[in-house]
Every structure is written in C-alpha cells, then in structure tokens.
Coordinates of C-alpha atoms and ligand atoms in Angstrom, one line a residue:
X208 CA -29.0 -59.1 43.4
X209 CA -31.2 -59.0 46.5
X210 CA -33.5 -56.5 45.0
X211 CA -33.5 -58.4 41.7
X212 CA -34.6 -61.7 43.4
X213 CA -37.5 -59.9 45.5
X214 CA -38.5 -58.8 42.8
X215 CA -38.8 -62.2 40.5
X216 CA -40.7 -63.4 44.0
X217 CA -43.0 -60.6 43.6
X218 CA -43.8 -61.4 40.0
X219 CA -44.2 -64.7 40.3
X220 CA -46.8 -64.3 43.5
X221 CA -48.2 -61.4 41.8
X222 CA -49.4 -64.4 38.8
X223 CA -50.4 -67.0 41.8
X224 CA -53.0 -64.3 43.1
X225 CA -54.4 -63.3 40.3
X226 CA -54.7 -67.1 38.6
X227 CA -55.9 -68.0 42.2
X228 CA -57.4 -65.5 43.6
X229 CA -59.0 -65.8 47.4
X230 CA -56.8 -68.7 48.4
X231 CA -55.1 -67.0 51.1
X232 CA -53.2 -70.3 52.3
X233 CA -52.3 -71.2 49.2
X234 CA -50.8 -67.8 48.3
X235 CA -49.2 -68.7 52.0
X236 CA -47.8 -71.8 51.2
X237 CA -46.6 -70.8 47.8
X238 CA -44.6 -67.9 48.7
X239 CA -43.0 -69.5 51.5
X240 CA -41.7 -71.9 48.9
X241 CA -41.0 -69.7 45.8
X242 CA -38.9 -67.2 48.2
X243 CA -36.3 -70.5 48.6
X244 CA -36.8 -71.4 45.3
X245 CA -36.7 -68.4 42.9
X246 CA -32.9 -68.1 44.1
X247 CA -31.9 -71.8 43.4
X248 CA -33.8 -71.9 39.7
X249 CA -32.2 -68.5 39.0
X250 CA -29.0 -70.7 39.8
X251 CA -29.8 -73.9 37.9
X252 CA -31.9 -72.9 34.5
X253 CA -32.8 -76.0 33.2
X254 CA -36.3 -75.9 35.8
X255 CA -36.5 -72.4 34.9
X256 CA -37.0 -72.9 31.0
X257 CA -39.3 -75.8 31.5
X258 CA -41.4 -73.9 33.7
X259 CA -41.4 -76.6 36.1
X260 CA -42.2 -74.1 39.0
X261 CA -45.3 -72.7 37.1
X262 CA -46.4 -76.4 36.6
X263 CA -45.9 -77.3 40.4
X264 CA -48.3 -74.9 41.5
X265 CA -51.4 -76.1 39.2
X266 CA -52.4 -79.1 40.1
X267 CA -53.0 -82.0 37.5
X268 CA -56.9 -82.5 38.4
X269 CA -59.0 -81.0 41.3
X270 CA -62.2 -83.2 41.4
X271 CA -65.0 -81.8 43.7
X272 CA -68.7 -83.4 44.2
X273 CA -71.9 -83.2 46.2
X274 CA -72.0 -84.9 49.2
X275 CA -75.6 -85.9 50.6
X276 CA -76.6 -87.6 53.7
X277 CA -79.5 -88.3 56.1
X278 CA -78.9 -87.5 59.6
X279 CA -80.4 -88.9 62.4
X280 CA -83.8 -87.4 62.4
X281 CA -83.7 -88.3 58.4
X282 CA -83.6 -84.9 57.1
X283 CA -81.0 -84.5 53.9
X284 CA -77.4 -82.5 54.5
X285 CA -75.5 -81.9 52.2
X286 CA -71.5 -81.3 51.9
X287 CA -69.2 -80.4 49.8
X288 CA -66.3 -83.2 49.0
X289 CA -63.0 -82.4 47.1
X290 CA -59.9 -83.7 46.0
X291 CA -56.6 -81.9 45.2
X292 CA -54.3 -84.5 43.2
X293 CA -51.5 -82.0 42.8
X294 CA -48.5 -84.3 41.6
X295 CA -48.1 -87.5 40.1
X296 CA -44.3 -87.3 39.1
X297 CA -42.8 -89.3 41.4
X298 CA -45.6 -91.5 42.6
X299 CA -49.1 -92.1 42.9
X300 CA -51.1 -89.3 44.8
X301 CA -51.1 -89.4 48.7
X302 CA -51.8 -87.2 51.0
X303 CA -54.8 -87.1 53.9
X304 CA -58.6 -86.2 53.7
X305 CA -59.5 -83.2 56.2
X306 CA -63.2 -83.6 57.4
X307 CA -63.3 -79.8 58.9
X308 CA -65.9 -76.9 58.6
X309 CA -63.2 -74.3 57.6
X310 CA -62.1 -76.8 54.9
X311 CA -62.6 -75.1 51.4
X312 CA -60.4 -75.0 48.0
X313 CA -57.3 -72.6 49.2
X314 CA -57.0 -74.9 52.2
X315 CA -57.0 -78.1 50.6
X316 CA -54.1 -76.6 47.4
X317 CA -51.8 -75.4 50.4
X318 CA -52.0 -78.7 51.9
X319 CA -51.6 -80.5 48.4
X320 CA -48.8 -78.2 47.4
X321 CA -46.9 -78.5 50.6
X322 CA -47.5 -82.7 50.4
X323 CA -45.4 -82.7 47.3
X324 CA -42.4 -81.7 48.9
X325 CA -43.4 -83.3 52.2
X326 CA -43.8 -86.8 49.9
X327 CA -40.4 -86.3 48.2
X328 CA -38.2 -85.6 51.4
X329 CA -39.2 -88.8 52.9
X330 CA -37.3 -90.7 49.8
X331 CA -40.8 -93.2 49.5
X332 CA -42.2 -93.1 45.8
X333 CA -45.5 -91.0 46.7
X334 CA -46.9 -87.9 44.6
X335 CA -49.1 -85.1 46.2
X336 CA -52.5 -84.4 47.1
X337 CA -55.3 -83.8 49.5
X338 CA -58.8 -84.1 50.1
X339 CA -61.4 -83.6 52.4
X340 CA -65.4 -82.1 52.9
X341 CA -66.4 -79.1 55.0
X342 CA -68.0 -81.7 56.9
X343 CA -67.8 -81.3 61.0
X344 CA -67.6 -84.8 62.8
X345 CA -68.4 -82.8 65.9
X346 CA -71.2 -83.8 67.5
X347 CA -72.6 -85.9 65.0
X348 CA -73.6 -89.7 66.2
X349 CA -70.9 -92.6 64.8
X350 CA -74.0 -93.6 62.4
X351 CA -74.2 -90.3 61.4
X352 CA -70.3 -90.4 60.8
X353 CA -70.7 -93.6 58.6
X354 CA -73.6 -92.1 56.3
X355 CA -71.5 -89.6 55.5
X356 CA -68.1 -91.5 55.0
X357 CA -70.5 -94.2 52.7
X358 CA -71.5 -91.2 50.7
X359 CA -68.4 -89.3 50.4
X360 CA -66.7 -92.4 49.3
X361 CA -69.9 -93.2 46.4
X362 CA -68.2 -90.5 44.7
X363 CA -64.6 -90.5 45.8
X364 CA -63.9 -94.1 44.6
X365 CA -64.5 -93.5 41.2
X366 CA -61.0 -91.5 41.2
X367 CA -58.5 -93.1 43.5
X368 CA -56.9 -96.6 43.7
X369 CA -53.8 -98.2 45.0
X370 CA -51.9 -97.1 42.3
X371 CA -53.5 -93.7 41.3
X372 CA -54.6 -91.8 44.5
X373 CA -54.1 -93.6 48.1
X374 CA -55.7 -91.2 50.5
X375 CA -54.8 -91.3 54.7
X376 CA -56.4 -89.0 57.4
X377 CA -56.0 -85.6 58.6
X378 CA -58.0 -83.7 60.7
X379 CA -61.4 -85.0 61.6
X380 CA -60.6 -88.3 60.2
X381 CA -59.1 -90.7 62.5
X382 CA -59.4 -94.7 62.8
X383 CA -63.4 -94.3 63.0
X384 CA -63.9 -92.2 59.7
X385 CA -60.4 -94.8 57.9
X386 CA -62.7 -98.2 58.7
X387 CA -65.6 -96.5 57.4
X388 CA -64.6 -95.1 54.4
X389 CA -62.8 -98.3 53.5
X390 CA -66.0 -100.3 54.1
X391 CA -67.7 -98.5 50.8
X392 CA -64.4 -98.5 48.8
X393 CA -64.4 -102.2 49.2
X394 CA -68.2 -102.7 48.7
X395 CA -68.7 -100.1 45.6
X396 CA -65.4 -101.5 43.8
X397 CA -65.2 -105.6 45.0
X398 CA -61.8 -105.3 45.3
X399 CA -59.6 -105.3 48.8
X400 CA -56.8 -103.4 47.8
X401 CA -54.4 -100.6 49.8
X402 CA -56.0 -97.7 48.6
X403 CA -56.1 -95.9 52.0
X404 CA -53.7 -95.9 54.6
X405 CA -54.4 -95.6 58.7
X406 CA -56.2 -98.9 58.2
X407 CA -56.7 -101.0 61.4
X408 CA -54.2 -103.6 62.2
X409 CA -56.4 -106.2 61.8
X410 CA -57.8 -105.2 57.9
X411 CA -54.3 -104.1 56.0
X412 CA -52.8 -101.1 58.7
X413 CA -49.3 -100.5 59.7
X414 CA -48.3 -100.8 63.1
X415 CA -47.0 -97.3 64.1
X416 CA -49.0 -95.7 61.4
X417 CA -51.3 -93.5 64.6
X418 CA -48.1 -92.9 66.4
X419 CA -46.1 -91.8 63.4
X420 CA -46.7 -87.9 62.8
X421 CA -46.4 -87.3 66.4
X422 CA -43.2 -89.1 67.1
X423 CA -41.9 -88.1 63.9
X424 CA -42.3 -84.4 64.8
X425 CA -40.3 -85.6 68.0
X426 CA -37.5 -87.1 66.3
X427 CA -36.8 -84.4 64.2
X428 CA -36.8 -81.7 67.2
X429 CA -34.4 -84.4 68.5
X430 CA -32.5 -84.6 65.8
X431 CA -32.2 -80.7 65.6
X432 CA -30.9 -80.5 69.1
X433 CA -28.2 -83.0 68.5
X434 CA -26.7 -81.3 65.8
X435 CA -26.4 -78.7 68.3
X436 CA -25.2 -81.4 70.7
X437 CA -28.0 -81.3 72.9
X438 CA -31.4 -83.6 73.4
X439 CA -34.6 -83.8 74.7
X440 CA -34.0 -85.2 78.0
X441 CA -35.6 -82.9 81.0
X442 CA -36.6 -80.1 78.4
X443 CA -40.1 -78.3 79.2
X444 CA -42.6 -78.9 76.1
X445 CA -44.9 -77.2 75.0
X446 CA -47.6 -78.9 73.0
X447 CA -51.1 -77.6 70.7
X448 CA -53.8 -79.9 70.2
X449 CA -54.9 -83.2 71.3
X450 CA -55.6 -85.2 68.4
X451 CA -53.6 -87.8 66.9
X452 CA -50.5 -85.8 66.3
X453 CA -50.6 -84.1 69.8
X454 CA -51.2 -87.2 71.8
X455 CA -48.5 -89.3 70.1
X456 CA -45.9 -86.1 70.6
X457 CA -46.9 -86.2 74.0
X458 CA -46.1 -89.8 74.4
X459 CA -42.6 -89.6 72.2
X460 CA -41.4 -86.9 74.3
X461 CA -42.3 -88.5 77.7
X462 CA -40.6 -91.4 76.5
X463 CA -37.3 -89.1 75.8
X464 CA -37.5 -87.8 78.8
X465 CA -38.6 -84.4 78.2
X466 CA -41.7 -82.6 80.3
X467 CA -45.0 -81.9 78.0
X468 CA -47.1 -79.1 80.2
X469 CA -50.0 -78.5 78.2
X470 CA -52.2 -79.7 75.5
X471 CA -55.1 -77.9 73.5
X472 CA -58.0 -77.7 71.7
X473 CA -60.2 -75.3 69.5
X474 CA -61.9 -74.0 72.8
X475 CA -58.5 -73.8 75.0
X476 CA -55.7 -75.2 76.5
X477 CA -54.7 -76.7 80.0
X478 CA -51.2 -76.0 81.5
X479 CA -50.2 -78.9 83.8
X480 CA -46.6 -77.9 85.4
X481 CA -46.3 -81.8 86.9
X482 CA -46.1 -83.1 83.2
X483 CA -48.8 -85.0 81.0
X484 CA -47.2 -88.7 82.3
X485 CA -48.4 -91.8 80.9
X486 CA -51.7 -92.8 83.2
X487 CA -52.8 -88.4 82.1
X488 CA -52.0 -89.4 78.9
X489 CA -54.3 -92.2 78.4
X490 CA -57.0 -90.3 80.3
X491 CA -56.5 -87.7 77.4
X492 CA -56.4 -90.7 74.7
X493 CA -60.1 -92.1 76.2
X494 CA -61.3 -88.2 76.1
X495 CA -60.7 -87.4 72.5
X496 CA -61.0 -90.8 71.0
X497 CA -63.8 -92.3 72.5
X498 CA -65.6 -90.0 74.5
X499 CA -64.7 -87.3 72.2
X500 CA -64.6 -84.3 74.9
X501 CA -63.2 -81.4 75.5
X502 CA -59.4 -80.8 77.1
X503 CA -61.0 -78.7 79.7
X504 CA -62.0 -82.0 81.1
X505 CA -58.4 -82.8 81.7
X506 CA -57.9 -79.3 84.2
X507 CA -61.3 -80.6 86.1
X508 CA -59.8 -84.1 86.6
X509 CA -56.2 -83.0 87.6
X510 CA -56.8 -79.5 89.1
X511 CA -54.7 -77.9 86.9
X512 CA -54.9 -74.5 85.0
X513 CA -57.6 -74.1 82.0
X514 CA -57.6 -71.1 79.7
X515 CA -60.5 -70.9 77.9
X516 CA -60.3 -69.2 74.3
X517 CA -56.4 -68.9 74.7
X518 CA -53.2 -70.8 72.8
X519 CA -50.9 -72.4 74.9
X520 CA -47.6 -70.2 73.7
X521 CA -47.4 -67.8 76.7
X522 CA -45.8 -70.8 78.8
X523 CA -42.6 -71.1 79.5
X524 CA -40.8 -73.9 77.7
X525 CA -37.6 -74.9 75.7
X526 CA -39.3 -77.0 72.8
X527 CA -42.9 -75.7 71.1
X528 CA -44.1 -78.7 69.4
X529 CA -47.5 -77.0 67.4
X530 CA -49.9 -79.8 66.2
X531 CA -53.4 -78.7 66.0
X532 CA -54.1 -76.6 62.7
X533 CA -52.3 -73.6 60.2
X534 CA -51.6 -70.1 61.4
X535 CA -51.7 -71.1 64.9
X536 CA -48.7 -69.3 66.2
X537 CA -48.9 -65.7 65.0
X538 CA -45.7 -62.9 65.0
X539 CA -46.8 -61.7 68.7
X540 CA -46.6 -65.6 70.2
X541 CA -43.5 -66.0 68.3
X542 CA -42.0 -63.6 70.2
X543 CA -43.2 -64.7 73.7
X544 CA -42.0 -67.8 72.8
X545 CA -38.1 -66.8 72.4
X546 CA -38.4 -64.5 75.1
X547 CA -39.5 -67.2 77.1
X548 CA -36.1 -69.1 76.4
X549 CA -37.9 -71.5 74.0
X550 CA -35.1 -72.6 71.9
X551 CA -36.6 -75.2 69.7
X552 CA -40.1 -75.4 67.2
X553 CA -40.7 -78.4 65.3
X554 CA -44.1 -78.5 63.5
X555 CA -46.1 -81.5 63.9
X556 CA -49.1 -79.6 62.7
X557 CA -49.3 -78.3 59.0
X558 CA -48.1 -74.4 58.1
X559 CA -48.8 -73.7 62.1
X560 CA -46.8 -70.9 62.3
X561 CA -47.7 -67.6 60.2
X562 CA -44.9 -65.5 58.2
X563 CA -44.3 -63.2 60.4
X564 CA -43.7 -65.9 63.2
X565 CA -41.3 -67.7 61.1
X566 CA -39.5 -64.6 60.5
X567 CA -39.2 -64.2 64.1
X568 CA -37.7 -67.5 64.4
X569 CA -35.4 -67.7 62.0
X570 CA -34.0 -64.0 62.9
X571 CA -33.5 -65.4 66.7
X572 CA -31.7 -68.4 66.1
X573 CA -34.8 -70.8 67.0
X574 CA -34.2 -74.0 65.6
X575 CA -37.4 -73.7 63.4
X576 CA -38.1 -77.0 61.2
X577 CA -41.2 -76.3 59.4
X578 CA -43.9 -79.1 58.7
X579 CA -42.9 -80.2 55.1
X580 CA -40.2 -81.7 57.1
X581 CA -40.8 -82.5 60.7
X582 CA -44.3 -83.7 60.6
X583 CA -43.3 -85.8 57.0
X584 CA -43.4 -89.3 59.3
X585 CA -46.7 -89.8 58.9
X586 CA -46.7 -89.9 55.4
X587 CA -44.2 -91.6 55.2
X588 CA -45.3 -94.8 57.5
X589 CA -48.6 -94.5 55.3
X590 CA -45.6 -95.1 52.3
X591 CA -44.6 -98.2 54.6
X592 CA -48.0 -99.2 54.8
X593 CA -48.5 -99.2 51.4
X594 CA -45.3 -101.6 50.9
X595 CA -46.7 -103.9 53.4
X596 CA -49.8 -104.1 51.4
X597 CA -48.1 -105.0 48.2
X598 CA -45.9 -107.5 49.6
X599 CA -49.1 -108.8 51.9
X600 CA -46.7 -108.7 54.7
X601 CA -46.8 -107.1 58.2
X602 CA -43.6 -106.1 59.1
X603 CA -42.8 -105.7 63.8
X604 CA -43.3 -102.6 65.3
X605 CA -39.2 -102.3 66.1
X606 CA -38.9 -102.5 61.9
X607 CA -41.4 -99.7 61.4
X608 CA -39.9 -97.5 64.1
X609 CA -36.8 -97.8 63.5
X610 CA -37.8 -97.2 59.2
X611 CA -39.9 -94.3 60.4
X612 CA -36.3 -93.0 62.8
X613 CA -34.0 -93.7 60.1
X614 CA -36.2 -91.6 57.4
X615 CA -36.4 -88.5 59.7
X616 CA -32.8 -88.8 60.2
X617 CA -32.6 -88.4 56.0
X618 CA -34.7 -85.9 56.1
X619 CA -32.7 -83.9 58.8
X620 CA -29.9 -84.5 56.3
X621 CA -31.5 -83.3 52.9
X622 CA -32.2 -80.1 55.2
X623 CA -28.9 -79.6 56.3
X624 CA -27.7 -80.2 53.0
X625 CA -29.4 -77.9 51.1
X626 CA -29.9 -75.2 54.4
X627 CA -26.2 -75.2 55.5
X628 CA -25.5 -71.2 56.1
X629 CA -22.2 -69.8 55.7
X630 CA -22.0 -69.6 59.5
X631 CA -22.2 -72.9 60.0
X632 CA -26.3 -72.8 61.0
X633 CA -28.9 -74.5 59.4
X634 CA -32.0 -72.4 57.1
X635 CA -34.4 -76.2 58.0
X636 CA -36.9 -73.8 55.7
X637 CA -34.6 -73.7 52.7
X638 CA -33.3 -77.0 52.9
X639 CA -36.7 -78.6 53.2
X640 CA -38.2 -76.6 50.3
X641 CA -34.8 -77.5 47.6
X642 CA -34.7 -80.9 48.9
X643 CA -38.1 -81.3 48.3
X644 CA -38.1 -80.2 45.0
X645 CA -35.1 -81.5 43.3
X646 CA -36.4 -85.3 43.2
X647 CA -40.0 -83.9 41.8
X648 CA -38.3 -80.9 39.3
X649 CA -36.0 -83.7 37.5
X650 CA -38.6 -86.7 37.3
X651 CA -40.8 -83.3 35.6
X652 CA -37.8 -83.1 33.6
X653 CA -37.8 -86.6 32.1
X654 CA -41.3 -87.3 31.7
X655 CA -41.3 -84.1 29.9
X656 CA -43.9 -81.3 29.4
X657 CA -46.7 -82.7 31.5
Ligands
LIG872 P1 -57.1 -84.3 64.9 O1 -58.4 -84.1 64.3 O2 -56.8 -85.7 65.5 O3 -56.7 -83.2 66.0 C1 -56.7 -81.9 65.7 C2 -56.5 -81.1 66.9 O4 -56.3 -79.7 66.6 C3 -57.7 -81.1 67.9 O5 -57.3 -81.0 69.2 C4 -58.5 -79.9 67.4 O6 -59.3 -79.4 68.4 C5 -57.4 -78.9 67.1 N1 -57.8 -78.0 66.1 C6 -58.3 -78.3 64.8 N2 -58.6 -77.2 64.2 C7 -58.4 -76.2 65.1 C8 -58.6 -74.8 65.0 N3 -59.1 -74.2 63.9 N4 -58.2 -74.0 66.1 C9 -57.7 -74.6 67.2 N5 -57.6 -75.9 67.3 C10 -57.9 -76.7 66.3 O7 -56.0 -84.0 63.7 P2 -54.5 -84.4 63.6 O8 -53.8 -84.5 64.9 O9 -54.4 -85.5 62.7 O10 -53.8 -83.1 62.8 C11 -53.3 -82.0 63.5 C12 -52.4 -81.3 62.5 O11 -51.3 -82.1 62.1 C13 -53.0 -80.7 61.2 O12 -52.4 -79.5 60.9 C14 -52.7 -81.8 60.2 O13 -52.8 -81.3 58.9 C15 -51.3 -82.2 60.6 N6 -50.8 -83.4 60.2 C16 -51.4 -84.6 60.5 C17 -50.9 -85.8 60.1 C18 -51.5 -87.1 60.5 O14 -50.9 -88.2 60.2 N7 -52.7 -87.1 61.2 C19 -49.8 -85.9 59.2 C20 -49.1 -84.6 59.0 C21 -49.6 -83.4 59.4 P3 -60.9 -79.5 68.3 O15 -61.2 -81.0 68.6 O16 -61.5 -78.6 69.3 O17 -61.3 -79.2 66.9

C-alpha cells in the first residue's frame, strides 16, 4: 500500500513539474502537501473525483504588471509586480505582498498555495493569495520607497478590494511600505475601505496586528510543549531574523520566560549568551525599523559574538524559532540542532526548513510545527482587522490577544486531530495540511466545478 501511495505522489508531482516547470518552491510546497494528502483522498473519494486537489494547485488568476519609478537622481527603474490569488472558496483573497529581489513566480505560488491552508486553519473566512515585486527596499531613500509603493499600487488597485483581494505585508513590507501603499489605494479609488491590513492604529489597523506572527509562532511552540506537559519558561531560544516576526518572537518568549540568544540577518547572526532582554530588544527594534541597519550592529554595541555569512543553528538551544525566509534550515543544521538537545521548532518564517530537514525532525521526535500552522497568527489578526473594519470598531489589545491565543490554541487542535499517531505523538505536518484542506475541499465541493 506504501509503494502504491508513493507512487500516486510521484504521479501527481511528476504533472506539477511539467505544468509548472522551474518553480522549485512551488514543486516544494506542493509535495510537502500532496504526500499528507494523496493518502487521505485515496481514503475519502468524493475530492478525488472532483479533482479538487488538481484544482487547488492552479490558481484562479495570477495578474502580473510593469512597475516603473523614478529614483532619486530621476532616472526610470522598472520592476516587476505580481499577484497570486490562489483561492477564493472560502473567503476573499488574503495573504501578504513580498517586496524582495529573489521574489519571482514559483515563490510567490508556494506562498499562495501554502496561504490557503494557512487561511483555513485559523477558522476566519479568508481565501489565498500573495503578491509582491522583485523590488529591494534596501538602501533606497523613504521617497524612493513611496514612488514605488504609488506605482505598484496604480496597477494593483484595479484588482483587489475589501471583499475581493485584501493584501497585508511580508517581507520588505512593513508599517512604512502599508501607509504608503494605502495612500494611492485611497486616492486612485475615493473610497476608505479595509482593503489592506497592517494599517496604522490611527487610519483602520488592529492593535496587535505587528506583534501577531511573532507571538503566534510562540504560542504555538507553547502550546506544543504543554501537550508534552512542559513550557517555555527558562528554555534557551534560538531565533532567525530580525524583522517583524523575529523581533515580536523575541519579545513573546522574554515575556514567557524563556532565553532568546541570537538574532540574524541576510549578512549574519549575533549570539548573545546573556539573553536579548527588553532595553536589547528595543535597541534591535530602532536598528531595523528606523535606522534600518545591520544585526552586526547589535555584537558592536553589546560585545557579543558576530558571525558574519553564518545561520544561527550551531548554538545550543531547546526551542529553534526560524523567522527570516524559506529553505533556511537545511538537512546538515537539522541535525546539529537535535544533537544540540534542541527539542522544539516552531516556524515563524514561511517553508524555513528544507525536506530533508523536516525529515530529520520528524524521524527524531522534534516537536516540528511547520508554518501553515505556527506562523498562521498573523493572518489571522489581519482576519480580526478586517472585522474591526466592517463593524468600524476597535476592539482593546487584551480582546485581540486573547482572539489571536484562543485561535492558535484551535489550530494546535485541528493538528492534533488530524496528526494524532498511533503512538500517541503528534505528525503537526499532517494535521496542519488535512485540517487545512477539509474546510476549502468541501466549500469546492458545493460551489461546484469552479
Ligand atoms: P522582514 O522583512 O520584517 O524581516 C525579514 C528578516 O529575514 C530580515 O532580518 C532579513 O534580513 C531576513 N531575510 C530575508 N531574506 C533573507 C534571506 N534570503 N537570507 C537570510 N535572511 C533573510 O519580514 P518578516 O519578519 O515579516 O517575515 C519573515 C518570515 O516570516 C518570512 O518567511 C515571511 O513570509 C514569514 N511570515 C511573515 C508574516 C508577517 O505577518 N509579517 C506572516 C507569516 C509569515 P535582511 O534585512 O538582511 O534581508
């Protein structure tokens, strides 16, 4: 049966490639899905004959458009600008925009396809999709920023609205690149509607809408611990990144009472054995977000370690909470990682760790929850925002936190639900991808073929 089921995998992906061919992440994120799924469909035939798999993975519409600007010295750039929307069945389309030089086509689908899921498990009425420009924000002036964001959005608001396609941030696109590109929407279509979340607090935002992916990812390596009847408090962390999701991990865990020891960034990471506490952590905050430096900054200020070019996954720790970018743990990091004694990996960043890393996870025991799950809280406060904007109401930071806590608590649930093992341990990857799908297959169901 085994063999059999391999080889329906094998099939299927063999069809993905060729129908897609050169989207690496995509194939990625697909396979890592189908491999749950094939089993389960073979199980339940009703998604099977309706092809409702084969229909997931092409998306209804992928727009993509020109993107010109003047820079600073008034000389023309151009960019590419895209938009996945993968998914309407349960909701209208949500998912970030990635403002990122590696951003191209396979990306943005494996993000899209893995937002479908990721939407579903957090119970909120939101389809899938993503978006983004090979754009880099790096080093380019905040006027610069806004040209671009004014120009991107020309195009972009003719095919997204509060009820069709509500896009958030992602990578390079933060409170700055939110205000901006909410500036044109508003202008080009007169209107002042919720058609992106990560507003400001001040114009339409949700309170705890920056902090939610990061404590999110936190509560649900929390929640894992505890159905193991442990928790956070005085566990060594080990954090990637230092954006948005990294910083707001940081502050989550610090909070718990657990030790975060280093932080990252494309160019390398610090290792601080003391702990990133609250007044290093702000320091950080001012760095990235207004200063926009490097992390090597940090080791100057606080004497600690800095190693340039390097991932931070050769430390020692008990939790590994990855949150800068995909295929950022690979098999041979896995592997330091449980040999270190590292017992938990909850993935605040999207598809961080490869196949072959996962596999090394899941054969040690790690409690592995993989992002469609654990980083699912930011989306879903974006699905909070979006009911605050149609009510016209603002609801306390308490009510949002404790929303954002109770959803990753459901979500822990669907997984264990759907990923409960004979022996009594949990497959998190399993459970995320059925529970995922289930809501989405059946509403494909009763709409019918569409
Ligand atoms: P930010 O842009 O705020 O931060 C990204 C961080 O990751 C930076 O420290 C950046 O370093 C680092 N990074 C980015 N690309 C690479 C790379 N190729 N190699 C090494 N480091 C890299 O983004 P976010 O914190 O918002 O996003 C981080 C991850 O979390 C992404 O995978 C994103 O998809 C995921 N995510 C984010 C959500 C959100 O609400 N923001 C929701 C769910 C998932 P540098 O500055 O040097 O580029």
């Amino acid at each position: 049966m085994a063999n059999v089921l391999e080889q329906k995998v094998n099939d299927f992906m063999a069809k993905v490639i060729a129908k897609n061919p050169a989207e690496v992440e995509f194939h990625q994120a697909v396979h890592e899905v189908v491999e749950s799924l094939i089993p389960y469909i073979e199980e339940n035939p009703k998604y099977k004959e309706a092809k409702v798999l084969e229909r997931m993975i092409e998306p209804e519409r992928v727009i993509l458009f020109r993107v010109p600007w003047i820079d600073d010295k008034g000389e023309i750039q151009v960019n590419k600008g895209f938009r996945i929307e993968m998914n309407s069945a349960i909701g209208p389309y949500k998912g970030g925009l990635r403002f990122h030089p590696t951003v191209n086509l396979g990306i943005l689908k494996f993000l899209a396809f893995e937002q479908v899921f990721k939407n579903s498990l957090t119970t909120l009425p939101m389809g899938g999709g993503k978006g983004g420009s090979d754009f880099d924000p790096k080093g380019k002036s905040d006027n610069e920023v806004m040209r671009f964001c004014q120009s991107f959005m020309t195009e972009l608001s003719k095919h997204i609205g509060p009820n069709t396609d509500v896009p958030a941030g992602d990578i390079g696109v933060g409170g700055r690149e939110i205000g901006f590109l909410f500036g044109q929407y508003k202008r080009i279509r007169n209107e002042f509607t919720g058609v992106l979340t990560g507003k400001g607090l001040e114009w339409g935002g949700s309170k705890i809408r920056p902090e939610a992916t990061g404590y999110g990812a936190t509560y649900f390596a929390q929640e894992m611990l505890k159905e193991k009847g442990e928790d956070l408090n005085g566990m060594i962390v080990a954090v990637s990144g230092s954006g948005n999701v990294a910083q707001f991990a940081t502050e989550k865990v610090t909070e718990l009472g657990g030790k975060v020891v280093t932080l990252s960034d494309s160019s390398g990471f610090i290792y601080d054995p003391d702990g990133i506490d609250e007044e290093k952590l702000k320091f950080v905050m001012r760095l990235k977000n207004v200063k926009r430096g490097r992390i090597k900054e940090y080791a100057d200020k606080y004497g600690c370690e800095y190693h340039e070019g390097k991932r931070p996954w050769s430390v020692k720790c008990d939790v590994a909470l990855p949150s800068a970018t995909q295929n950022e743990i690979n098999e041979e990091e896995a592997k330091i990682l449980v040999n270190n004694g590292c017992k938990v990996v909850s993935e605040g960043a999207n598809m961080p760790s490869t196949p072959e890393a996962v596999e090394v996870f899941q054969n040690n025991a790690i409690l592995y929850g993989p992002g469609k799950a654990a980083n699912a809280g930011g989306v879903a406060v974006s699905g909070l925002e979006m009911s605050q904007n149609s009510l016209r109401l603002s609801w306390t930071r308490e009510e949002v936190d404790q929303r954002l806590q109770q959803i990753m608590k459901d979500i822990h649930e669907t997984c264990v639900k759907y990923g409960k093992k004979d022996d009594g341990s949990v497959d998190y990857v399993k459970g995320a991808n059925i529970g995922g799908f289930v809501k989405v297959a059946d509403a494909m169901l009763a709409q019918g073929a569409v």
